[in-house]
């Protein structure tokens, strides 16, 4: 158990809908990273928050947004869903932002868009 | 641009034997970290081992060791005494420190599927 929690574990929804994925980092970790894992794109970085502030953006679509709350949990919002958004979404947390700081991954949320 | 390359889509190994999973990386930074993660069929990402770019000795964690060759920019994972439970997808990843245009994100390779035969 990494100490990072993600809910829900599975999500099935229809095209055009909006969903929210939730992540609670390990106790004491200030950084939260969101990644998307799909068959065609592999594991891709989406966005990072550090202590409530957005710090970096990767290949995140405009239909997607995220935030980190004062208690450091984070939510990833996906709207106007398309079939291609079906993927495994991971949240990872890290105490610091240095190259040596390990990122601990949550169990992931498997999103299926029908 | 930073890049991780894993050239072995799939590997087989006999139980109790050792196996090496290849990983090469490309970066212009001097400070970086190299990680290996295991992803079993259940989907979770499990941290295995870390090597810092300034570490002079190869990292080891139990049956896992990392063969770090900085000049060749390679960071191969060696699993000794393979077990059936080692069957999984393995990802090599690199992390650069946040700052100077870096995000601190992990950059992943495409992964290697390892199957351990009884």
Coordinates of N, CA and C in Angstrom, one line a residue:
Chain A
X1 N 0.8 -1.2 0.0 CA 0.0 0.0 0.0 C 0.9 1.3 0.0
X2 N 0.7 2.1 -1.0 CA 1.6 3.3 -1.2 C 1.2 4.4 -0.3
X3 N 0.0 4.4 0.3 CA -0.5 5.5 1.1 C -1.3 6.5 0.3
X4 N -1.3 6.4 -1.0 CA -2.0 7.3 -1.9 C -3.4 6.6 -2.2
X5 N -4.5 7.3 -2.0 CA -5.8 6.7 -2.3 C -6.4 7.4 -3.5
X6 N -7.1 6.7 -4.3 CA -7.9 7.2 -5.4 C -9.3 6.6 -5.4
X7 N -10.2 7.5 -5.7 CA -11.6 7.0 -5.9 C -12.2 7.7 -7.1
X8 N -13.1 7.0 -7.8 CA -13.5 5.6 -7.6 C -12.4 4.7 -8.3
X9 N -12.5 3.5 -8.1 CA -11.5 2.5 -8.7 C -11.9 2.3 -10.2
X10 N -13.2 2.2 -10.4 CA -13.7 2.0 -11.8 C -14.8 3.1 -12.0
X11 N -14.9 3.5 -13.3 CA -15.9 4.5 -13.6 C -16.3 4.2 -15.1
X12 N -17.6 4.0 -15.3 CA -18.1 3.7 -16.6 C -19.1 4.8 -16.9
X13 N -18.9 5.5 -18.0 CA -19.8 6.6 -18.3 C -20.0 6.7 -19.8
X14 N -20.8 7.7 -20.3 CA -21.1 7.8 -21.7 C -20.4 9.0 -22.3
X15 N -20.3 9.0 -23.6 CA -19.7 10.2 -24.2 C -20.5 11.5 -23.9
X16 N -19.8 12.6 -23.8 CA -20.4 13.8 -23.5 C -20.6 14.1 -22.0
X17 N -20.4 13.1 -21.2 CA -20.6 13.3 -19.7 C -19.3 13.9 -19.1
X18 N -19.5 14.3 -17.8 CA -18.4 14.8 -17.0 C -18.2 14.0 -15.8
X19 N -17.0 13.7 -15.4 CA -16.7 12.9 -14.2 C -15.6 13.6 -13.4
X20 N -15.5 13.3 -12.1 CA -14.5 13.8 -11.2 C -13.8 12.6 -10.6
X21 N -12.4 12.7 -10.7 CA -11.6 11.7 -10.1 C -10.9 12.3 -8.9
X22 N -10.9 11.5 -7.8 CA -10.4 12.1 -6.5 C -9.1 11.4 -6.1
X23 N -8.2 12.1 -5.5 CA -6.9 11.6 -5.0 C -6.6 12.2 -3.7
X24 N -6.2 11.3 -2.8 CA -5.6 11.8 -1.5 C -4.1 11.4 -1.4
X25 N -3.2 12.3 -1.3 CA -1.8 12.0 -1.3 C -1.4 11.3 0.0
X26 N -0.2 10.8 0.1 CA 0.4 10.3 1.3 C 0.5 11.4 2.3
X27 N 0.3 11.1 3.6 CA 0.4 12.1 4.6 C 1.8 12.8 4.6
X28 N 1.8 14.1 4.5 CA 3.0 14.9 4.5 C 3.5 15.2 3.1
X29 N 2.9 14.6 2.1 CA 3.4 14.9 0.7 C 2.6 16.1 0.2
X30 N 3.4 17.0 -0.4 CA 2.8 18.3 -0.9 C 2.5 18.3 -2.4
X31 N 3.2 17.5 -3.1 CA 3.1 17.5 -4.5 C 2.1 16.4 -5.0
X32 N 1.2 16.7 -5.9 CA 0.4 15.7 -6.5 C 0.5 15.8 -8.0
X33 N 0.7 14.6 -8.6 CA 0.9 14.5 -10.1 C -0.3 13.7 -10.6
X34 N -0.8 14.0 -11.8 CA -1.8 13.2 -12.5 C -1.2 12.7 -13.7
X35 N -1.4 11.4 -14.0 CA -0.9 10.7 -15.2 C -2.1 10.0 -15.8
X36 N -2.0 9.8 -17.2 CA -2.9 9.1 -17.9 C -2.2 7.9 -18.6
X37 N -2.8 6.7 -18.5 CA -2.2 5.6 -19.1 C -3.2 5.0 -20.1
X38 N -2.8 5.1 -21.4 CA -3.7 4.5 -22.4 C -2.8 3.6 -23.3
X39 N -3.5 2.7 -24.0 CA -2.8 1.8 -24.9 C -2.0 2.4 -25.9
X40 N -2.5 3.5 -26.6 CA -1.8 4.1 -27.7 C -0.8 5.2 -27.2
X41 N -1.0 5.8 -26.1 CA -0.1 6.9 -25.7 C 0.8 6.5 -24.5
X42 N 0.6 5.3 -24.0 CA 1.4 5.0 -22.8 C 1.1 5.8 -21.6
X43 N 2.1 6.0 -20.7 CA 1.9 6.8 -19.5 C 2.3 8.2 -19.8
X44 N 1.4 9.1 -19.6 CA 1.7 10.5 -19.9 C 1.3 11.4 -18.7
X45 N 2.2 12.4 -18.5 CA 2.0 13.4 -17.4 C 0.9 14.3 -17.8
X46 N 0.0 14.6 -16.9 CA -1.1 15.6 -17.2 C -0.9 16.9 -16.5
X47 N -0.7 16.9 -15.2 CA -0.7 18.1 -14.5 C -0.1 17.9 -13.1
X48 N 0.5 18.9 -12.5 CA 1.1 18.8 -11.2 C 0.6 20.0 -10.3
X49 N 0.3 19.7 -9.1 CA 0.1 20.7 -8.0 C 1.0 20.5 -6.9
X50 N 1.4 21.7 -6.3 CA 2.3 21.7 -5.2 C 1.7 22.6 -4.1
X51 N 1.3 22.0 -3.0 CA 0.8 22.8 -1.9 C -0.4 23.7 -2.3
X52 N -1.2 23.2 -3.2 CA -2.4 24.0 -3.6 C -2.3 24.8 -4.8
X53 N -1.1 24.9 -5.4 CA -0.9 25.7 -6.6 C -0.5 24.8 -7.7
X54 N -1.0 25.2 -8.9 CA -0.6 24.5 -10.1 C 0.8 24.8 -10.4
X55 N 1.6 23.8 -10.7 CA 3.0 24.0 -10.9 C 3.5 23.7 -12.4
X56 N 2.8 22.7 -13.0 CA 3.2 22.3 -14.3 C 2.1 21.6 -15.0
X57 N 2.1 21.8 -16.3 CA 1.1 21.2 -17.2 C 1.8 20.3 -18.2
X58 N 1.2 19.2 -18.5 CA 1.7 18.4 -19.6 C 0.7 18.3 -20.7
X59 N 0.5 17.1 -21.2 CA -0.4 16.9 -22.3 C -1.9 16.9 -21.9
X60 N -2.3 17.9 -21.2 CA -3.7 17.9 -20.7 C -4.6 18.6 -21.6
X61 N -5.7 18.0 -21.9 CA -6.7 18.6 -22.8 C -7.4 19.7 -22.1
X62 N -7.9 20.7 -22.9 CA -8.6 21.8 -22.4 C -9.9 21.4 -21.7
X63 N -10.4 20.2 -22.1 CA -11.7 19.7 -21.5 C -11.4 19.1 -20.1
X64 N -10.1 19.0 -19.7 CA -9.7 18.5 -18.4 C -9.2 19.6 -17.5
X65 N -9.5 19.5 -16.3 CA -9.0 20.5 -15.3 C -8.8 19.8 -14.0
X66 N -8.0 20.4 -13.1 CA -7.7 19.8 -11.8 C -7.6 20.9 -10.8
X67 N -7.6 20.5 -9.5 CA -7.3 21.4 -8.5 C -6.8 20.7 -7.3
X68 N -6.1 21.4 -6.4 CA -5.7 20.8 -5.1 C -6.2 21.6 -4.0
X69 N -6.9 21.0 -3.1 CA -7.6 21.7 -2.0 C -6.7 21.9 -0.8
X70 N -7.1 22.8 0.1 CA -6.3 23.1 1.3 C -5.8 21.8 2.1
X71 N -6.7 20.8 2.1 CA -6.2 19.6 2.8 C -5.3 18.7 1.9
X72 N -4.9 19.2 0.8 CA -4.0 18.6 -0.2 C -4.6 17.5 -1.0
X73 N -5.8 17.1 -0.8 CA -6.4 16.2 -1.8 C -6.6 16.9 -3.1
X74 N -6.7 16.1 -4.2 CA -6.8 16.7 -5.5 C -7.9 16.0 -6.3
X75 N -8.5 16.8 -7.2 CA -9.5 16.3 -8.0 C -9.2 16.6 -9.5
X76 N -9.4 15.6 -10.3 CA -9.2 15.8 -11.8 C -10.6 15.7 -12.4
X77 N -11.0 16.8 -13.1 CA -12.3 16.8 -13.7 C -12.2 16.6 -15.2
X78 N -12.9 15.7 -15.7 CA -12.9 15.4 -17.2 C -14.3 15.7 -17.7
X79 N -14.4 16.6 -18.7 CA -15.7 16.9 -19.2 C -15.8 16.6 -20.7
X80 N -17.0 16.6 -21.2 CA -17.3 16.4 -22.7 C -16.5 15.1 -23.1
X81 N -16.7 14.1 -22.3 CA -15.9 12.9 -22.5 C -16.1 12.3 -23.9
X82 N -15.0 11.8 -24.4 CA -14.9 11.1 -25.7 C -14.4 9.7 -25.5
X83 N -14.7 8.8 -26.5 CA -14.2 7.4 -26.4 C -12.8 7.3 -26.1
X84 N -12.0 8.2 -26.7 CA -10.5 8.2 -26.6 C -10.0 8.6 -25.2
X85 N -10.9 9.0 -24.3 CA -10.5 9.4 -23.0 C -10.5 8.1 -22.1
X86 N -11.0 7.0 -22.6 CA -10.9 5.8 -21.8 C -9.5 5.5 -21.5
X87 N -9.2 5.3 -20.2 CA -7.8 5.1 -19.8 C -7.7 4.8 -18.3
X88 N -6.5 4.5 -17.9 CA -6.3 4.4 -16.4 C -5.6 5.7 -16.0
X89 N -6.2 6.3 -15.0 CA -5.7 7.6 -14.5 C -5.1 7.4 -13.2
X90 N -3.8 7.8 -13.1 CA -3.1 7.7 -11.9 C -2.9 9.0 -11.2
X91 N -2.9 9.0 -9.9 CA -2.4 10.1 -9.1 C -1.2 9.7 -8.4
X92 N -0.2 10.5 -8.3 CA 1.1 10.2 -7.6 C 1.4 11.3 -6.7
X93 N 2.0 11.0 -5.5 CA 2.3 12.1 -4.6 C 3.8 12.0 -4.3
X94 N 4.4 13.1 -3.9 CA 5.8 13.2 -3.6 C 6.0 14.3 -2.6
X95 N 6.9 14.1 -1.7 CA 7.2 15.1 -0.6 C 7.8 16.4 -1.3
X96 N 8.8 16.2 -2.1 CA 9.5 17.3 -2.7 C 9.4 17.2 -4.2
X97 N 10.1 18.1 -4.8 CA 10.1 18.2 -6.3 C 11.5 17.9 -6.9
X98 N 12.4 17.4 -6.1 CA 13.7 17.1 -6.5 C 13.7 15.8 -7.3
X99 N 14.8 15.6 -8.1 CA 14.9 14.4 -8.9 C 15.0 13.2 -8.1
X100 N 15.4 13.3 -6.9 CA 15.6 12.1 -6.1 C 14.3 11.7 -5.3
X101 N 13.3 12.6 -5.4 CA 12.1 12.3 -4.6 C 11.2 11.3 -5.4
X102 N 11.0 10.2 -4.7 CA 10.2 9.2 -5.3 C 8.7 9.6 -5.4
X103 N 8.0 9.2 -6.5 CA 6.6 9.5 -6.6 C 5.9 8.2 -6.2
X104 N 5.0 8.3 -5.3 CA 4.2 7.1 -4.9 C 2.8 7.2 -5.6
X105 N 2.5 6.1 -6.2 CA 1.3 6.0 -7.1 C 0.1 5.4 -6.3
X106 N -1.0 6.0 -6.6 CA -2.3 5.4 -6.1 C -2.6 4.3 -7.0
X107 N -3.7 3.6 -6.6 CA -4.1 2.4 -7.4 C -4.7 2.7 -8.8
X108 N -5.0 3.9 -9.0 CA -5.6 4.3 -10.3 C -7.1 4.3 -10.4
X109 N -7.6 5.0 -11.3 CA -9.1 5.0 -11.6 C -9.2 4.6 -13.1
X110 N -9.9 3.5 -13.3 CA -10.0 3.0 -14.7 C -11.3 3.6 -15.2
X111 N -11.2 4.5 -16.2 CA -12.3 5.2 -16.8 C -12.7 4.5 -18.1
X112 N -13.9 4.1 -18.3 CA -14.4 3.6 -19.6 C -15.5 4.5 -20.1
X113 N -15.3 5.0 -21.3 CA -16.3 5.9 -21.9 C -17.0 5.1 -23.0
X114 N -18.3 4.9 -22.9 CA -19.0 4.1 -23.9 C -19.8 5.0 -24.9
Chain B
X1 N 15.2 16.9 -26.1 CA 14.1 16.5 -25.2 C 14.4 15.3 -24.4
X2 N 13.8 15.2 -23.3 CA 14.0 14.0 -22.4 C 13.3 12.8 -23.0
X3 N 13.9 11.7 -22.9 CA 13.3 10.5 -23.5 C 13.8 9.2 -22.8
X4 N 12.9 8.3 -22.6 CA 13.2 7.0 -22.1 C 12.9 5.9 -23.1
X5 N 13.8 5.0 -23.4 CA 13.6 4.0 -24.4 C 13.8 2.6 -23.8
X6 N 12.7 1.8 -24.0 CA 12.8 0.4 -23.6 C 12.5 -0.4 -24.8
X7 N 13.6 -1.1 -25.3 CA 13.5 -1.7 -26.6 C 12.9 -3.1 -26.6
X8 N 12.6 -3.7 -25.4 CA 12.1 -5.0 -25.3 C 10.6 -5.0 -25.0
X9 N 9.8 -5.2 -26.0 CA 8.3 -5.2 -25.6 C 8.0 -6.3 -24.7
X10 N 8.6 -7.5 -24.9 CA 8.3 -8.7 -24.1 C 9.5 -9.5 -23.9
X11 N 9.5 -10.1 -22.7 CA 10.7 -11.0 -22.3 C 10.1 -12.2 -21.6
X12 N 10.8 -13.3 -21.8 CA 10.5 -14.5 -21.0 C 11.7 -14.9 -20.2
X13 N 11.5 -15.4 -19.0 CA 12.6 -15.9 -18.2 C 12.1 -17.2 -17.4
X14 N 13.0 -18.1 -17.3 CA 12.7 -19.3 -16.5 C 12.7 -19.0 -15.0
X15 N 11.8 -19.5 -14.3 CA 11.8 -19.3 -12.8 C 13.1 -19.6 -12.2
X16 N 13.6 -18.8 -11.3 CA 14.8 -18.9 -10.5 C 16.0 -18.4 -11.3
X17 N 15.8 -18.0 -12.6 CA 17.0 -17.4 -13.3 C 16.9 -15.9 -13.2
X18 N 18.0 -15.3 -13.6 CA 18.1 -13.8 -13.6 C 17.7 -13.3 -15.0
X19 N 17.2 -12.1 -15.0 CA 16.8 -11.4 -16.2 C 17.2 -9.9 -16.2
X20 N 17.6 -9.4 -17.3 CA 17.9 -8.0 -17.4 C 16.9 -7.3 -18.4
X21 N 16.3 -6.2 -17.9 CA 15.4 -5.4 -18.7 C 16.2 -4.1 -19.0
X22 N 16.2 -3.8 -20.3 CA 17.0 -2.7 -20.8 C 16.2 -1.4 -20.7
X23 N 17.0 -0.3 -20.5 CA 16.5 1.0 -20.5 C 17.6 2.0 -20.8
X24 N 17.4 2.8 -21.8 CA 18.3 3.9 -22.1 C 17.5 5.2 -22.0
X25 N 18.2 6.3 -21.7 CA 17.6 7.6 -21.5 C 18.4 8.7 -22.2
X26 N 17.7 9.8 -22.4 CA 18.3 10.9 -23.0 C 17.9 12.2 -22.3
X27 N 18.9 12.9 -21.8 CA 18.7 14.1 -21.1 C 19.9 15.0 -21.2
X28 N 19.7 16.3 -21.2 CA 20.9 17.2 -21.2 C 21.2 17.7 -19.8
X29 N 20.3 17.3 -18.8 CA 20.5 17.7 -17.4 C 21.6 16.9 -16.8
X30 N 22.3 17.5 -15.8 CA 23.3 16.7 -15.0 C 22.6 16.0 -13.8
X31 N 21.6 16.6 -13.3 CA 20.9 16.1 -12.2 C 19.6 15.4 -12.6
X32 N 19.5 14.2 -12.3 CA 18.2 13.5 -12.6 C 18.1 12.2 -11.8
X33 N 16.9 11.6 -11.8 CA 16.7 10.4 -11.0 C 16.2 9.4 -12.0
X34 N 16.5 8.1 -11.8 CA 16.0 7.0 -12.6 C 15.3 6.0 -11.7
X35 N 14.1 5.6 -12.2 CA 13.3 4.8 -11.4 C 12.8 3.6 -12.2
X36 N 12.5 2.5 -11.5 CA 11.8 1.4 -12.1 C 10.6 1.1 -11.4
X37 N 9.5 0.9 -12.1 CA 8.2 0.6 -11.5 C 7.7 -0.7 -12.1
X38 N 7.0 -1.5 -11.3 CA 6.3 -2.7 -11.7 C 4.8 -2.5 -11.8
X39 N 4.2 -3.0 -12.9 CA 2.8 -2.9 -13.0 C 2.2 -4.3 -13.2
X40 N 1.7 -4.9 -12.2 CA 1.1 -6.2 -12.4 C -0.3 -6.1 -13.2
X41 N -0.9 -7.2 -13.5 CA -2.1 -7.2 -14.2 C -3.2 -6.4 -13.5
X42 N -3.1 -6.3 -12.2 CA -4.1 -5.6 -11.4 C -4.1 -4.1 -11.7
X43 N -3.0 -3.6 -12.2 CA -2.9 -2.2 -12.6 C -2.1 -1.2 -11.8
X44 N -1.9 -1.6 -10.5 CA -1.2 -0.6 -9.7 C 0.3 -0.4 -10.1
X45 N 0.9 0.7 -9.8 CA 2.3 1.0 -10.1 C 3.1 0.8 -8.8
X46 N 4.0 -0.1 -8.8 CA 4.8 -0.4 -7.6 C 6.2 0.0 -7.8
X47 N 6.7 0.9 -7.0 CA 8.1 1.4 -7.0 C 9.0 0.2 -6.7
X48 N 10.1 0.1 -7.5 CA 11.1 -1.0 -7.3 C 12.4 -0.5 -6.8
X49 N 13.0 0.5 -7.5 CA 14.3 0.9 -7.3 C 14.6 2.3 -7.9
X50 N 15.6 3.0 -7.2 CA 15.9 4.3 -7.6 C 17.4 4.5 -7.8
X51 N 17.9 5.2 -8.8 CA 19.3 5.5 -9.0 C 19.4 7.0 -9.3
X52 N 20.2 7.7 -8.5 CA 20.5 9.1 -8.7 C 21.6 9.3 -9.7
X53 N 21.6 10.4 -10.4 CA 22.6 10.6 -11.5 C 24.0 10.8 -10.9
X54 N 24.1 11.2 -9.6 CA 25.4 11.4 -9.0 C 25.8 10.2 -8.1
X55 N 24.9 9.2 -8.1 CA 25.3 8.0 -7.3 C 26.4 7.3 -8.0
X56 N 27.5 7.0 -7.2 CA 28.6 6.2 -7.9 C 28.4 4.7 -7.8
X57 N 27.6 4.3 -6.9 CA 27.4 2.8 -6.8 C 26.0 2.5 -7.4
X58 N 25.9 1.3 -8.0 CA 24.6 0.8 -8.5 C 23.7 0.6 -7.4
X59 N 22.4 0.9 -7.6 CA 21.4 0.7 -6.5 C 21.0 -0.7 -6.5
X60 N 20.7 -1.2 -5.3 CA 20.2 -2.6 -5.1 C 19.1 -2.5 -4.1
X61 N 18.0 -3.3 -4.3 CA 16.9 -3.5 -3.4 C 16.5 -4.9 -3.5
X62 N 17.0 -5.7 -2.5 CA 16.6 -7.1 -2.5 C 17.1 -7.8 -3.8
X63 N 16.1 -8.4 -4.5 CA 16.5 -9.1 -5.7 C 16.6 -8.2 -6.9
X64 N 16.4 -6.9 -6.7 CA 16.5 -5.9 -7.8 C 17.8 -5.2 -7.7
X65 N 18.4 -5.0 -8.8 CA 19.6 -4.2 -8.9 C 19.5 -3.4 -10.2
X66 N 20.2 -2.2 -10.2 CA 20.1 -1.4 -11.3 C 21.6 -1.2 -11.9
X67 N 21.8 -1.6 -13.1 CA 23.1 -1.5 -13.7 C 23.1 -0.2 -14.4
X68 N 23.8 0.8 -13.7 CA 23.8 2.2 -14.2 C 25.1 2.5 -14.9
X69 N 25.0 2.8 -16.2 CA 26.2 3.2 -17.0 C 25.9 4.6 -17.5
X70 N 26.4 5.5 -16.8 CA 26.1 6.9 -17.1 C 26.6 7.4 -18.4
X71 N 27.8 7.0 -18.8 CA 28.4 7.4 -20.1 C 27.5 6.9 -21.2
X72 N 27.0 5.7 -21.1 CA 26.1 5.1 -22.1 C 24.7 5.5 -22.0
X73 N 24.4 6.2 -20.9 CA 23.0 6.6 -20.6 C 22.1 5.4 -20.6
X74 N 22.5 4.4 -19.8 CA 21.6 3.2 -19.7 C 21.4 2.9 -18.2
X75 N 20.3 2.4 -17.9 CA 19.9 2.1 -16.5 C 19.1 0.8 -16.5
X76 N 19.8 -0.3 -16.7 CA 19.1 -1.6 -16.9 C 18.7 -2.2 -15.5
X77 N 17.6 -2.8 -15.5 CA 17.1 -3.5 -14.3 C 17.4 -5.0 -14.3
X78 N 18.1 -5.4 -13.3 CA 18.4 -6.9 -13.2 C 17.6 -7.5 -12.1
X79 N 16.8 -8.5 -12.4 CA 16.0 -9.2 -11.4 C 16.7 -10.6 -11.2
X80 N 17.1 -10.9 -10.0 CA 17.8 -12.2 -9.8 C 16.7 -13.2 -9.2
X81 N 17.0 -14.4 -9.5 CA 16.2 -15.5 -8.9 C 14.7 -15.2 -9.2
X82 N 14.3 -15.1 -10.5 CA 12.9 -14.8 -10.8 C 11.9 -15.7 -10.2
X83 N 10.8 -15.0 -9.8 CA 9.7 -15.7 -9.2 C 8.4 -15.6 -10.1
X84 N 7.5 -16.5 -10.0 CA 6.3 -16.4 -10.8 C 5.6 -15.0 -10.6
X85 N 5.6 -14.5 -9.4 CA 5.0 -13.3 -9.1 C 5.7 -12.1 -9.7
X86 N 6.8 -12.3 -10.4 CA 7.5 -11.2 -11.1 C 6.9 -10.9 -12.4
X87 N 6.0 -11.8 -12.9 CA 5.4 -11.6 -14.2 C 4.5 -10.3 -14.1
X88 N 4.9 -9.3 -15.0 CA 4.2 -8.0 -14.9 C 4.8 -7.2 -16.0
X89 N 4.3 -6.0 -16.1 CA 4.9 -5.0 -17.0 C 5.9 -4.1 -16.2
X90 N 7.0 -3.8 -16.7 CA 8.0 -3.0 -16.0 C 8.3 -1.7 -16.8
X91 N 8.3 -0.7 -16.0 CA 8.5 0.7 -16.6 C 9.8 1.3 -16.0
X92 N 10.6 1.8 -16.9 CA 11.7 2.6 -16.6 C 11.2 4.1 -16.7
X93 N 11.7 4.9 -15.7 CA 11.2 6.3 -15.7 C 12.4 7.2 -15.3
X94 N 12.3 8.4 -15.7 CA 13.3 9.4 -15.4 C 12.6 10.6 -14.8
X95 N 13.2 11.2 -13.8 CA 12.7 12.4 -13.2 C 13.8 13.5 -13.1
X96 N 13.5 14.7 -13.6 CA 14.4 15.8 -13.4 C 13.9 16.7 -12.3
X97 N 14.7 17.4 -11.7 CA 14.3 18.3 -10.6 C 13.4 19.4 -11.2
X98 N 12.4 19.8 -10.4 CA 11.6 20.9 -10.8 C 12.4 22.2 -10.9
X99 N 12.2 23.0 -11.9 CA 12.9 24.2 -12.0 C 13.7 24.2 -13.3
X100 N 14.1 25.5 -13.7 CA 14.9 25.6 -15.0 C 14.2 25.0 -16.2
X101 N 12.9 25.2 -16.2 CA 12.1 24.6 -17.3 C 11.6 23.2 -17.1
X102 N 12.1 22.5 -16.1 CA 11.7 21.2 -15.8 C 10.5 21.1 -14.9
X103 N 9.6 20.2 -15.1 CA 8.4 20.1 -14.3 C 8.5 19.2 -13.1
X104 N 9.6 18.4 -13.0 CA 9.7 17.4 -12.0 C 8.8 16.2 -12.2
X105 N 8.2 16.1 -13.4 CA 7.4 14.9 -13.7 C 8.2 13.7 -14.0
X106 N 7.6 12.6 -14.0 CA 8.2 11.3 -14.4 C 8.0 11.2 -15.9
X107 N 9.1 10.8 -16.6 CA 9.0 10.5 -18.0 C 9.1 8.9 -18.2
X108 N 8.2 8.3 -18.7 CA 8.2 6.8 -18.8 C 8.6 6.3 -20.1
X109 N 9.2 5.1 -20.1 CA 9.4 4.3 -21.3 C 8.1 3.6 -21.7
X110 N 8.1 2.9 -22.7 CA 6.9 2.2 -23.2 C 6.6 0.9 -22.4
X111 N 7.6 0.4 -21.6 CA 7.4 -0.7 -20.8 C 7.9 -2.0 -21.4
X112 N 8.2 -3.0 -20.6 CA 8.6 -4.3 -21.0 C 7.7 -5.3 -20.2
X113 N 7.0 -6.2 -21.0 CA 6.2 -7.2 -20.3 C 7.1 -8.4 -20.0
X114 N 7.2 -8.8 -18.8 CA 8.0 -10.0 -18.4 C 7.1 -11.1 -18.0
X115 N 7.4 -12.2 -18.6 CA 6.7 -13.5 -18.2 C 7.7 -14.5 -17.6
X116 N 7.4 -14.9 -16.4 CA 8.2 -15.9 -15.8 C 7.6 -17.3 -16.0
X117 N 8.4 -18.2 -16.5 CA 7.9 -19.6 -16.8 C 8.3 -20.5 -15.7
X118 N 7.3 -21.4 -15.3 CA 7.6 -22.3 -14.2 C 8.5 -23.4 -14.7

